[in-house]
Tab-separated table of C-alpha atoms and ligand atoms in Angstrom:
chain	number	residue	atom	x	y	z
A	1	MET	CA	15.949	13.481	24.054
A	2	LEU	CA	14.666	9.781	23.978
A	3	THR	CA	17.521	7.848	25.907
A	4	ILE	CA	17.885	4.173	25.567
A	5	HIS	CA	19.543	3.489	29.151
A	6	GLY	CA	22.067	0.314	29.271
A	7	VAL	CA	24.428	-1.141	27.513
A	8	ALA	CA	24.241	-2.563	24.321
A	9	ARG	CA	26.044	-6.086	25.604
A	10	SER	CA	22.423	-6.020	27.270
A	11	ARG	CA	19.000	-6.505	25.735
A	12	GLY	CA	19.590	-2.991	25.057
A	13	PHE	CA	20.662	-4.057	21.771
A	14	ARG	CA	17.492	-4.723	20.668
A	15	CYS	CA	16.135	-1.583	21.596
A	16	LEU	CA	19.292	0.680	19.892
A	17	TRP	CA	18.850	-1.030	16.702
A	18	ALA	CA	14.585	-0.242	16.906
A	19	ALA	CA	15.505	3.307	17.230
A	20	GLU	CA	17.770	3.066	13.921
A	21	GLU	CA	15.195	1.267	12.485
A	22	ALA	CA	13.051	4.557	13.583
A	23	GLY	CA	15.587	6.898	12.005
A	24	ILE	CA	14.536	9.458	15.456
A	25	PRO	CA	16.655	11.339	17.472
A	26	TYR	CA	17.661	9.329	20.358
A	27	ARG	CA	20.857	8.886	23.106
A	28	HIS	CA	22.151	5.840	24.324
A	29	ASP	CA	23.071	5.917	27.958
A	30	PRO	CA	25.513	3.229	28.225
A	31	VAL	CA	24.555	2.306	32.149
A	32	PRO	CA	27.015	-0.712	32.829
A	33	PHE	CA	26.150	-3.648	35.367
A	34	GLY	CA	26.898	-3.805	38.602
A	35	PRO	CA	26.641	-1.028	41.614
A	36	GLU	CA	27.586	1.665	39.632
A	37	GLY	CA	25.511	1.200	36.976
A	38	SER	CA	22.082	-1.010	36.445
A	39	LYS	CA	22.102	-1.527	40.620
A	40	GLY	CA	22.709	2.478	41.380
A	41	ALA	CA	20.743	4.795	43.136
A	42	ALA	CA	20.051	6.626	40.059
A	43	TYR	CA	19.426	3.350	37.212
A	44	LEU	CA	17.248	2.316	40.203
A	45	ALA	CA	15.089	5.728	40.162
A	46	ILE	CA	14.637	4.758	36.663
A	47	ASN	CA	14.502	1.145	36.582
A	48	PRO	CA	13.265	-0.412	39.627
A	49	ASN	CA	13.976	-3.899	38.946
A	50	GLY	CA	17.540	-3.203	38.658
A	51	LYS	CA	18.629	-4.667	35.039
A	52	LEU	CA	19.239	-3.265	31.491
A	53	PRO	CA	17.556	-1.699	29.500
A	54	ALA	CA	15.508	1.525	30.242
A	55	MET	CA	14.380	4.529	28.552
A	56	THR	CA	13.493	8.107	29.197
A	57	ASP	CA	11.780	10.310	26.745
A	58	GLY	CA	10.352	13.352	28.649
A	59	ASP	CA	8.257	12.548	31.598
A	60	LEU	CA	7.817	9.247	30.795
A	61	ALA	CA	10.141	6.160	31.992
A	62	LEU	CA	9.599	2.831	30.989
A	63	PHE	CA	11.415	-0.607	31.366
A	64	GLU	CA	10.874	-4.067	29.799
A	65	SER	CA	12.526	-3.674	26.097
A	66	LEU	CA	10.205	-4.966	24.553
A	67	ALA	CA	7.607	-2.072	25.277
A	68	ILE	CA	10.406	0.471	24.928
A	69	ASN	CA	10.332	-0.932	21.210
A	70	MET	CA	6.745	-0.542	21.164
A	71	HIS	CA	7.345	3.055	22.740
A	72	ILE	CA	9.953	4.113	19.647
A	73	ALA	CA	7.957	1.717	16.740
A	74	GLY	CA	4.986	4.151	17.567
A	75	LYS	CA	7.004	7.221	17.424
A	76	ALA	CA	7.930	6.028	13.994
A	77	GLY	CA	4.602	4.895	13.297
A	78	ALA	CA	3.910	2.845	9.758
A	79	PRO	CA	5.400	0.917	8.271
A	80	LEU	CA	7.620	0.013	11.323
A	81	LEU	CA	4.541	0.216	13.483
A	82	PRO	CA	1.451	-0.422	11.252
A	83	GLY	CA	-1.826	0.059	12.037
A	84	GLY	CA	-5.520	-1.771	12.345
A	85	ASP	CA	-4.876	-6.043	12.317
A	86	ASP	CA	-1.506	-5.474	11.718
A	87	GLY	CA	-0.947	-3.610	14.614
A	88	ALA	CA	-2.163	-6.382	16.638
A	89	ARG	CA	0.007	-8.924	14.739
A	90	ALA	CA	3.555	-6.793	15.720
A	91	LEU	CA	2.173	-7.306	19.590
A	92	GLN	CA	0.661	-10.984	19.129
A	93	TRP	CA	3.785	-11.517	17.698
A	94	THR	CA	6.351	-9.106	20.347
A	95	LEU	CA	4.508	-11.262	22.904
A	96	TRP	CA	5.433	-14.688	21.560
A	97	ALA	CA	9.015	-13.229	21.516
A	98	ALA	CA	8.975	-12.517	25.211
A	99	THR	CA	6.845	-15.565	26.314
A	100	GLU	CA	7.292	-18.343	24.196
A	101	ALA	CA	10.708	-17.892	22.393
A	102	GLU	CA	12.871	-15.824	25.065
A	103	PRO	CA	12.742	-18.533	27.914
A	104	ASN	CA	13.686	-21.000	26.310
A	105	ALA	CA	16.260	-20.041	24.192
A	106	MET	CA	17.696	-17.932	27.600
A	107	GLN	CA	17.677	-21.291	29.028
A	108	TRP	CA	19.629	-23.097	26.447
A	109	ALA	CA	21.877	-19.805	26.672
A	110	TYR	CA	21.899	-20.164	30.052
A	111	HIS	CA	23.438	-23.829	30.260
A	112	THR	CA	25.929	-23.316	26.894
A	113	PHE	CA	27.587	-19.996	27.335
A	114	MET	CA	26.454	-17.903	29.529
A	115	ARG	CA	26.926	-19.310	32.980
A	116	PRO	CA	30.619	-20.502	33.757
A	117	PRO	CA	30.929	-23.836	32.948
A	118	GLU	CA	30.838	-25.174	36.540
A	119	GLN	CA	27.378	-24.183	36.698
A	120	ARG	CA	25.999	-25.110	33.426
A	121	ASP	CA	23.484	-28.336	33.305
A	122	PRO	CA	23.858	-29.676	29.780
A	123	ALA	CA	20.557	-31.430	30.419
A	124	GLN	CA	18.870	-27.973	31.011
A	125	ALA	CA	20.381	-27.069	27.838
A	126	ALA	CA	18.899	-29.781	25.818
A	127	ALA	CA	15.629	-28.995	27.266
A	128	GLY	CA	16.027	-25.608	26.333
A	129	ALA	CA	16.934	-26.671	23.013
A	130	GLU	CA	14.017	-28.938	22.062
A	131	ALA	CA	11.207	-26.221	23.734
A	132	LEU	CA	12.400	-23.470	21.296
A	133	ARG	CA	12.977	-26.148	18.707
A	134	GLN	CA	9.113	-26.664	18.862
A	135	ARG	CA	8.497	-22.820	18.651
A	136	LEU	CA	10.974	-22.501	15.683
A	137	ALA	CA	8.592	-24.516	13.794
A	138	VAL	CA	5.502	-22.834	14.361
A	139	LEU	CA	7.979	-19.908	13.074
A	140	GLU	CA	9.383	-21.921	10.319
A	141	ALA	CA	5.429	-22.462	8.803
A	142	HIS	CA	4.638	-19.026	9.323
A	143	LEU	CA	7.602	-17.782	7.268
A	144	ALA	CA	6.759	-20.495	4.499
A	145	ASP	CA	5.474	-17.995	2.421
A	146	ARG	CA	6.430	-14.630	3.380
A	147	PRO	CA	9.798	-12.867	4.442
A	148	PHE	CA	8.968	-11.035	7.058
A	149	LEU	CA	6.474	-11.604	10.023
A	150	LEU	CA	3.703	-9.309	8.759
A	151	GLY	CA	4.270	-10.070	4.845
A	152	PRO	CA	6.650	-8.121	2.417
A	153	GLY	CA	7.741	-5.427	4.740
A	154	PHE	CA	10.089	-5.204	7.788
A	155	THR	CA	7.903	-4.168	11.285
A	156	ILE	CA	8.815	-4.254	15.018
A	157	ALA	CA	7.742	-7.007	15.431
A	158	ASP	CA	10.567	-8.544	13.343
A	159	CYS	CA	12.978	-6.669	15.322
A	160	ASN	CA	11.681	-7.751	18.245
A	161	LEU	CA	11.548	-11.446	17.511
A	162	ALA	CA	15.174	-11.532	16.229
A	163	GLY	CA	16.702	-9.390	18.669
A	164	VAL	CA	15.559	-11.901	21.249
A	165	LEU	CA	16.823	-14.716	19.184
A	166	TYR	CA	19.700	-12.814	18.504
A	167	ALA	CA	22.072	-14.225	20.885
A	168	SER	CA	21.168	-17.789	20.072
A	169	TRP	CA	21.547	-16.978	16.099
A	170	PHE	CA	24.819	-15.296	17.218
A	171	ASN	CA	26.490	-18.052	19.521
A	172	LYS	CA	25.574	-20.622	17.234
A	173	PHE	CA	22.529	-22.592	17.892
A	174	ASP	CA	21.856	-25.421	14.845
A	175	TYR	CA	19.079	-23.423	12.623
A	176	ASP	CA	20.224	-25.930	10.033
A	177	ALA	CA	16.001	-27.878	10.571
A	178	PHE	CA	14.524	-24.294	9.606
A	179	PRO	CA	15.697	-23.224	7.047
A	180	LYS	CA	13.043	-20.607	6.354
A	181	VAL	CA	13.658	-18.814	9.670
A	182	ALA	CA	17.611	-19.161	8.993
A	183	ALA	CA	16.803	-16.984	6.128
A	184	TRP	CA	14.895	-14.514	7.716
A	185	LEU	CA	17.372	-14.143	10.755
A	186	GLU	CA	19.649	-13.721	8.674
A	187	ARG	CA	17.900	-10.943	6.671
A	188	CYS	CA	17.082	-9.145	9.741
A	189	LEU	CA	20.533	-8.855	11.485
A	190	THR	CA	22.450	-7.551	8.212
A	191	ARG	CA	20.148	-4.409	8.000
A	192	PRO	CA	21.888	-1.171	8.144
A	193	ALA	CA	20.000	-0.789	11.339
A	194	ALA	CA	21.095	-3.811	12.793
A	195	LEU	CA	24.831	-4.039	11.498
A	196	LYS	CA	24.949	-0.215	13.745
A	197	ALA	CA	23.571	-1.668	16.841
A	198	ARG	CA	25.706	-4.538	16.059
A	199	ALA	CA	28.994	-3.041	15.806
A	200	LEU	CA	27.998	-1.247	19.183
A	201	ARG	CA	27.620	-4.512	21.319
A	202	GLU	CA	30.058	-7.006	19.229
A	203	GLY	CA	32.650	-4.459	18.860
B	301	GSH	N1	12.416	-8.313	30.554
B	301	GSH	C1	13.403	-7.543	30.607
B	301	GSH	C2	14.792	-8.732	30.964
B	301	GSH	C3	16.161	-7.508	31.246
B	301	GSH	C4	16.858	-8.632	32.069
B	301	GSH	O1	16.907	-9.364	32.235
B	301	GSH	N2	18.220	-7.460	31.839
B	301	GSH	C5	19.531	-8.164	31.986
B	301	GSH	C6	20.529	-7.663	30.695
B	301	GSH	S1	20.385	-8.292	29.167
B	301	GSH	C7	19.711	-7.412	33.464
B	301	GSH	O2	19.985	-6.749	33.587
B	301	GSH	N3	20.504	-8.854	34.196
B	301	GSH	C8	21.398	-8.204	35.610
B	301	GSH	C9	20.244	-9.144	36.436
B	301	GSH	O3	19.605	-9.575	36.377
B	301	GSH	O4	20.483	-8.440	37.874
B	301	GSH	C10	13.492	-6.679	29.435
B	301	GSH	O5	13.527	-7.598	28.261
B	301	GSH	O6	14.085	-5.458	29.243
């Protein structure tokens, strides 16, 4: 059975959310951080990066949370993962999430709440926030006339990008200048499937 390895307090959260959206049978193996988990031999055989999460599905072993999500969505098919041009758009937003949104959101997060206070640099936090705001301006314009990234319905593109932005949203990044983005995040992150995954992470 498709198994998501990794505690919900990791990027495994977004994979648990995707599996709930897909409505497929799956198992959660809450591998912890550290030598008994993500750095242990059994887990490294699945994900040699020693990072959470990973996924196994039959003979397939995958790392990279957003690749895992594309696999999960592919099993469900449309509307979660549409075909044709919208499939390409879903991939575009997924790569944008990983390369444009996530590094800047993480820079802000590391220097705001994730690292111990003595390792935080306010200038790095401010630079990350400013770079993230530049990306959010693009997203704000895109969401001006559509409720979800690809149009009227929720897709894996929304799950992937909102999953990447989740930690900033939850930890009170200032979204006030981006009301469409804030409303979209609220719409995505309060869906029943998201709430199930959030209960595992926030509980
Ligand atoms: N690009 C990877 C990043 C994985 C990653 O950095 N996971 C973090 C937890 S969210 C981790 O395992 N950090 C511990 C470490 O780097 O040793 C993905 O999206 O799966």
